[in-house]
């Protein structure tokens, strides 16, 4: 066991002023702390008072990150008491400027692992050094090519891996000692980083695909060998790599890509929640995606699979899907389609010759969608004209402007409800205030992937599943969508973040049961609910010898 300042500087073991008199004597802490011994609740109250003195969310995040660096248990104890309040501060949208200025503000590595494509021979040593003897069950890895809505940020994107793991622990109780944030530095194409002497990543443009995939292969193989129970979460990879990597590993290891799968799961859950409110069938809907990148295509694929699961042929289901990207509506004669876009591309023969499909309004006017999902990062793209045109042809339009942060959102919830006289069923990608129209208060669901991925990961780990399958993912979406209170006027299509710990356990139990039903558990699991609850970590101080 560590002693003295070494113990105080270990965030996994540090208790600060909560070290008892006996512990202070035993571990060489006498005289290193103020004499008063506090409880963790007293420490959390004190920390929250300090938090409230900060001028804005950026300052609040910096305070919380300092606490995270010093004392993980206290940080998560505080986080668990203010989950809804802290989520947008610790993660999206407040994390964005900290990513942009990560190198200039660098203070602490946060126990992350930094891997460079320039030194692939160091991958195994780096992972071992970062784990420092800990058993690792969960890695969140990013190459930071497509961070949130702000693009390519190279090594600065390590903040995403750190932040995502914070949510796993706060929402699902994943033990913070058993997680590892990883950044894959494959270069950056952001010139301002390459020209910045303070940038801490490799100063060259992104490497070509052959070297890139060799580097990622080395990392995945090494991580899975070193950590045999590993669940691997890919985050914010670029559109040309995200789906390729998922397809490459998903039938071999338990892997998850949040952009390809996570956004799709939570969006599907929101659609199912909306249809629970209207009483309509999914197979009667017409789906429009605006922004057909990694997230947009991932969502479309997940919703398409649900059409198929509900009895429609895949070919017939594709006929209900329309994808709009930079080129306008996607057609099969375009030569710049990605592999993910091509299955959804339409034939020009379906429409009258000369029909304009260059604008979103023109597409909406032509196809009359009942569901419209925005992942374009084009601020204000869902204009009043577009929304009124959509609402003229369906009773309860389902409209999800999911781009984030706020400055990139396609529309606000308030405008969408105003332009549809309260008829729209809305979920947003960022937190939204309630909206009151005609005496009814509408609660706005946030299509935050945090609603789904912590419970999904907990279920995979609790069941010791060797793969994450489509059936497990579908079950997670149905679990979340089924929580909507359809009897409440103005009900949200998704449950609130404030209940995330409750439904994360519900999702985990369902996912684990499905893993066992499919025979994917690597070890026997006799009681799924017990396995989930046993795995969950609680932020309370433990005896150091335990």
PDB file of N, CA and C in Angstrom, residues 428-473:
ATOM      1  N   UNK A 428     -33.979  16.538 -29.005  1.00  0.00           N
ATOM      2  CA  UNK A 428     -32.852  17.353 -29.446  1.00  0.00           C
ATOM      3  C   UNK A 428     -31.542  16.695 -29.045  1.00  0.00           C
ATOM      4  N   UNK A 429     -30.463  17.130 -29.684  1.00  0.00           N
ATOM      5  CA  UNK A 429     -29.152  16.574 -29.369  1.00  0.00           C
ATOM      6  C   UNK A 429     -28.492  17.232 -28.180  1.00  0.00           C
ATOM      7  N   UNK A 430     -29.016  18.378 -27.768  1.00  0.00           N
ATOM      8  CA  UNK A 430     -28.496  19.108 -26.606  1.00  0.00           C
ATOM      9  C   UNK A 430     -29.638  19.285 -25.611  1.00  0.00           C
ATOM     10  N   UNK A 431     -29.343  19.552 -24.340  1.00  0.00           N
ATOM     11  CA  UNK A 431     -30.424  19.759 -23.370  1.00  0.00           C
ATOM     12  C   UNK A 431     -31.323  20.926 -23.775  1.00  0.00           C
ATOM     13  N   UNK A 432     -32.636  20.754 -23.642  1.00  0.00           N
ATOM     14  CA  UNK A 432     -33.599  21.796 -23.995  1.00  0.00           C
ATOM     15  C   UNK A 432     -34.554  22.034 -22.838  1.00  0.00           C
ATOM     16  N   UNK A 433     -34.907  23.294 -22.620  1.00  0.00           N
ATOM     17  CA  UNK A 433     -35.888  23.635 -21.602  1.00  0.00           C
ATOM     18  C   UNK A 433     -37.281  23.192 -22.040  1.00  0.00           C
ATOM     19  N   UNK A 434     -38.185  23.042 -21.060  1.00  0.00           N
ATOM     20  CA  UNK A 434     -39.583  22.773 -21.378  1.00  0.00           C
ATOM     21  C   UNK A 434     -40.144  23.909 -22.218  1.00  0.00           C
ATOM     22  N   UNK A 435     -41.140  23.591 -23.022  1.00  0.00           N
ATOM     23  CA  UNK A 435     -41.785  24.586 -23.884  1.00  0.00           C
ATOM     24  C   UNK A 435     -43.275  24.561 -23.601  1.00  0.00           C
ATOM     25  N   UNK A 436     -43.870  25.731 -23.309  1.00  0.00           N
ATOM     26  CA  UNK A 436     -45.303  25.819 -23.037  1.00  0.00           C
ATOM     27  C   UNK A 436     -46.015  26.485 -24.203  1.00  0.00           C
ATOM     28  N   UNK A 437     -47.008  25.782 -24.752  1.00  0.00           N
ATOM     29  CA  UNK A 437     -47.819  26.294 -25.855  1.00  0.00           C
ATOM     30  C   UNK A 437     -49.275  25.943 -25.585  1.00  0.00           C
ATOM     31  N   UNK A 438     -50.151  26.939 -25.699  1.00  0.00           N
ATOM     32  CA  UNK A 438     -51.590  26.739 -25.487  1.00  0.00           C
ATOM     33  C   UNK A 438     -51.896  26.054 -24.160  1.00  0.00           C
ATOM     34  N   UNK A 439     -51.126  26.428 -23.133  1.00  0.00           N
ATOM     35  CA  UNK A 439     -51.381  25.906 -21.791  1.00  0.00           C
ATOM     36  C   UNK A 439     -50.808  24.538 -21.513  1.00  0.00           C
ATOM     37  N   UNK A 440     -50.171  23.913 -22.500  1.00  0.00           N
ATOM     38  CA  UNK A 440     -49.561  22.593 -22.305  1.00  0.00           C
ATOM     39  C   UNK A 440     -48.046  22.749 -22.240  1.00  0.00           C
ATOM     40  N   UNK A 441     -47.439  22.151 -21.230  1.00  0.00           N
ATOM     41  CA  UNK A 441     -45.986  22.173 -21.107  1.00  0.00           C
ATOM     42  C   UNK A 441     -45.409  20.913 -21.731  1.00  0.00           C
ATOM     43  N   UNK A 442     -44.579  21.114 -22.748  1.00  0.00           N
ATOM     44  CA  UNK A 442     -43.957  20.008 -23.467  1.00  0.00           C
ATOM     45  C   UNK A 442     -42.556  19.783 -22.916  1.00  0.00           C
ATOM     46  N   UNK A 443     -42.299  18.568 -22.490  1.00  0.00           N
ATOM     47  CA  UNK A 443     -40.970  18.204 -22.011  1.00  0.00           C
ATOM     48  C   UNK A 443     -40.175  17.630 -23.183  1.00  0.00           C
ATOM     49  N   UNK A 444     -38.957  18.099 -23.311  1.00  0.00           N
ATOM     50  CA  UNK A 444     -38.163  17.778 -24.490  1.00  0.00           C
ATOM     51  C   UNK A 444     -37.129  16.716 -24.145  1.00  0.00           C
ATOM     52  N   UNK A 445     -37.241  15.575 -24.781  1.00  0.00           N
ATOM     53  CA  UNK A 445     -36.256  14.525 -24.570  1.00  0.00           C
ATOM     54  C   UNK A 445     -34.938  14.887 -25.232  1.00  0.00           C
ATOM     55  N   UNK A 446     -33.856  14.579 -24.565  1.00  0.00           N
ATOM     56  CA  UNK A 446     -32.549  14.760 -25.184  1.00  0.00           C
ATOM     57  C   UNK A 446     -32.080  13.419 -25.736  1.00  0.00           C
ATOM     58  N   UNK A 447     -31.830  13.375 -27.048  1.00  0.00           N
ATOM     59  CA  UNK A 447     -31.326  12.146 -27.673  1.00  0.00           C
ATOM     60  C   UNK A 447     -29.837  12.042 -27.395  1.00  0.00           C
ATOM     61  N   UNK A 448     -29.553  11.874 -26.136  1.00  0.00           N
ATOM     62  CA  UNK A 448     -28.186  11.805 -25.642  1.00  0.00           C
ATOM     63  C   UNK A 448     -27.781  10.338 -25.591  1.00  0.00           C
ATOM     64  N   UNK A 449     -26.690   9.996 -26.259  1.00  0.00           N
ATOM     65  CA  UNK A 449     -26.256   8.603 -26.253  1.00  0.00           C
ATOM     66  C   UNK A 449     -26.008   8.082 -24.846  1.00  0.00           C
ATOM     67  N   UNK A 450     -25.816   8.997 -23.902  1.00  0.00           N
ATOM     68  CA  UNK A 450     -25.602   8.576 -22.517  1.00  0.00           C
ATOM     69  C   UNK A 450     -26.818   7.853 -21.959  1.00  0.00           C
ATOM     70  N   UNK A 451     -27.978   8.040 -22.579  1.00  0.00           N
ATOM     71  CA  UNK A 451     -29.159   7.318 -22.132  1.00  0.00           C
ATOM     72  C   UNK A 451     -29.028   5.823 -22.392  1.00  0.00           C
ATOM     73  N   UNK A 452     -28.168   5.437 -23.315  1.00  0.00           N
ATOM     74  CA  UNK A 452     -28.157   4.051 -23.761  1.00  0.00           C
ATOM     75  C   UNK A 452     -26.828   3.334 -23.553  1.00  0.00           C
ATOM     76  N   UNK A 453     -25.683   3.997 -23.870  1.00  0.00           N
ATOM     77  CA  UNK A 453     -24.436   3.220 -23.906  1.00  0.00           C
ATOM     78  C   UNK A 453     -23.952   2.765 -22.528  1.00  0.00           C
ATOM     79  N   UNK A 454     -24.208   3.504 -21.421  1.00  0.00           N
ATOM     80  CA  UNK A 454     -23.737   2.969 -20.141  1.00  0.00           C
ATOM     81  C   UNK A 454     -24.430   1.662 -19.770  1.00  0.00           C
ATOM     82  N   UNK A 455     -25.765   1.612 -19.933  1.00  0.00           N
ATOM     83  CA  UNK A 455     -26.494   0.390 -19.612  1.00  0.00           C
ATOM     84  C   UNK A 455     -26.133  -0.751 -20.544  1.00  0.00           C
ATOM     85  N   UNK A 456     -25.919  -0.431 -21.814  1.00  0.00           N
ATOM     86  CA  UNK A 456     -25.517  -1.443 -22.793  1.00  0.00           C
ATOM     87  C   UNK A 456     -24.174  -2.059 -22.392  1.00  0.00           C
ATOM     88  N   UNK A 457     -23.208  -1.202 -22.056  1.00  0.00           N
ATOM     89  CA  UNK A 457     -21.896  -1.694 -21.639  1.00  0.00           C
ATOM     90  C   UNK A 457     -21.959  -2.504 -20.362  1.00  0.00           C
ATOM     91  N   UNK A 458     -22.755  -2.041 -19.398  1.00  0.00           N
ATOM     92  CA  UNK A 458     -22.904  -2.774 -18.137  1.00  0.00           C
ATOM     93  C   UNK A 458     -23.493  -4.150 -18.398  1.00  0.00           C
ATOM     94  N   UNK A 459     -24.448  -4.234 -19.316  1.00  0.00           N
ATOM     95  CA  UNK A 459     -25.053  -5.527 -19.626  1.00  0.00           C
ATOM     96  C   UNK A 459     -24.070  -6.480 -20.278  1.00  0.00           C
ATOM     97  N   UNK A 460     -23.244  -5.974 -21.190  1.00  0.00           N
ATOM     98  CA  UNK A 460     -22.233  -6.809 -21.840  1.00  0.00           C
ATOM     99  C   UNK A 460     -21.234  -7.328 -20.809  1.00  0.00           C
ATOM    100  N   UNK A 461     -20.788  -6.440 -19.924  1.00  0.00           N
ATOM    101  CA  UNK A 461     -19.792  -6.848 -18.930  1.00  0.00           C
ATOM    102  C   UNK A 461     -20.380  -7.805 -17.901  1.00  0.00           C
ATOM    103  N   UNK A 462     -21.612  -7.543 -17.461  1.00  0.00           N
ATOM    104  CA  UNK A 462     -22.227  -8.404 -16.445  1.00  0.00           C
ATOM    105  C   UNK A 462     -22.478  -9.802 -16.983  1.00  0.00           C
ATOM    106  N   UNK A 463     -22.802  -9.921 -18.260  1.00  0.00           N
ATOM    107  CA  UNK A 463     -23.066 -11.224 -18.858  1.00  0.00           C
ATOM    108  C   UNK A 463     -21.797 -11.905 -19.353  1.00  0.00           C
ATOM    109  N   UNK A 464     -20.671 -11.158 -19.304  1.00  0.00           N
ATOM    110  CA  UNK A 464     -19.393 -11.656 -19.824  1.00  0.00           C
ATOM    111  C   UNK A 464     -19.551 -12.091 -21.288  1.00  0.00           C
ATOM    112  N   UNK A 465     -20.278 -11.251 -22.040  1.00  0.00           N
ATOM    113  CA  UNK A 465     -20.575 -11.582 -23.435  1.00  0.00           C
ATOM    114  C   UNK A 465     -19.326 -11.469 -24.296  1.00  0.00           C
ATOM    115  N   UNK A 466     -19.172 -12.380 -25.210  1.00  0.00           N
ATOM    116  CA  UNK A 466     -18.004 -12.352 -26.114  1.00  0.00           C
ATOM    117  C   UNK A 466     -18.267 -11.527 -27.356  1.00  0.00           C
ATOM    118  N   UNK A 467     -19.543 -11.136 -27.599  1.00  0.00           N
ATOM    119  CA  UNK A 467     -19.909 -10.273 -28.720  1.00  0.00           C
ATOM    120  C   UNK A 467     -21.057  -9.359 -28.305  1.00  0.00           C
ATOM    121  N   UNK A 468     -21.213  -8.254 -29.032  1.00  0.00           N
ATOM    122  CA  UNK A 468     -22.400  -7.405 -28.906  1.00  0.00           C
ATOM    123  C   UNK A 468     -23.178  -7.559 -30.206  1.00  0.00           C
ATOM    124  N   UNK A 469     -24.405  -8.082 -30.131  1.00  0.00           N
ATOM    125  CA  UNK A 469     -25.172  -8.412 -31.335  1.00  0.00           C
ATOM    126  C   UNK A 469     -26.290  -7.402 -31.595  1.00  0.00           C
ATOM    127  N   UNK A 470     -26.842  -7.466 -32.810  1.00  0.00           N
ATOM    128  CA  UNK A 470     -27.964  -6.600 -33.175  1.00  0.00           C
ATOM    129  C   UNK A 470     -29.157  -6.827 -32.255  1.00  0.00           C
ATOM    130  N   UNK A 471     -29.366  -8.080 -31.854  1.00  0.00           N
ATOM    131  CA  UNK A 471     -30.500  -8.374 -30.982  1.00  0.00           C
ATOM    132  C   UNK A 471     -30.339  -7.713 -29.616  1.00  0.00           C
ATOM    133  N   UNK A 472     -29.111  -7.695 -29.103  1.00  0.00           N
ATOM    134  CA  UNK A 472     -28.858  -7.034 -27.818  1.00  0.00           C
ATOM    135  C   UNK A 472     -29.081  -5.538 -27.954  1.00  0.00           C
ATOM    136  N   UNK A 473     -28.649  -4.960 -29.079  1.00  0.00           N
ATOM    137  CA  UNK A 473     -28.814  -3.527 -29.318  1.00  0.00           C
ATOM    138  C   UNK A 473     -30.284  -3.171 -29.447  1.00  0.00           C
TER     139      UNK A 473
END
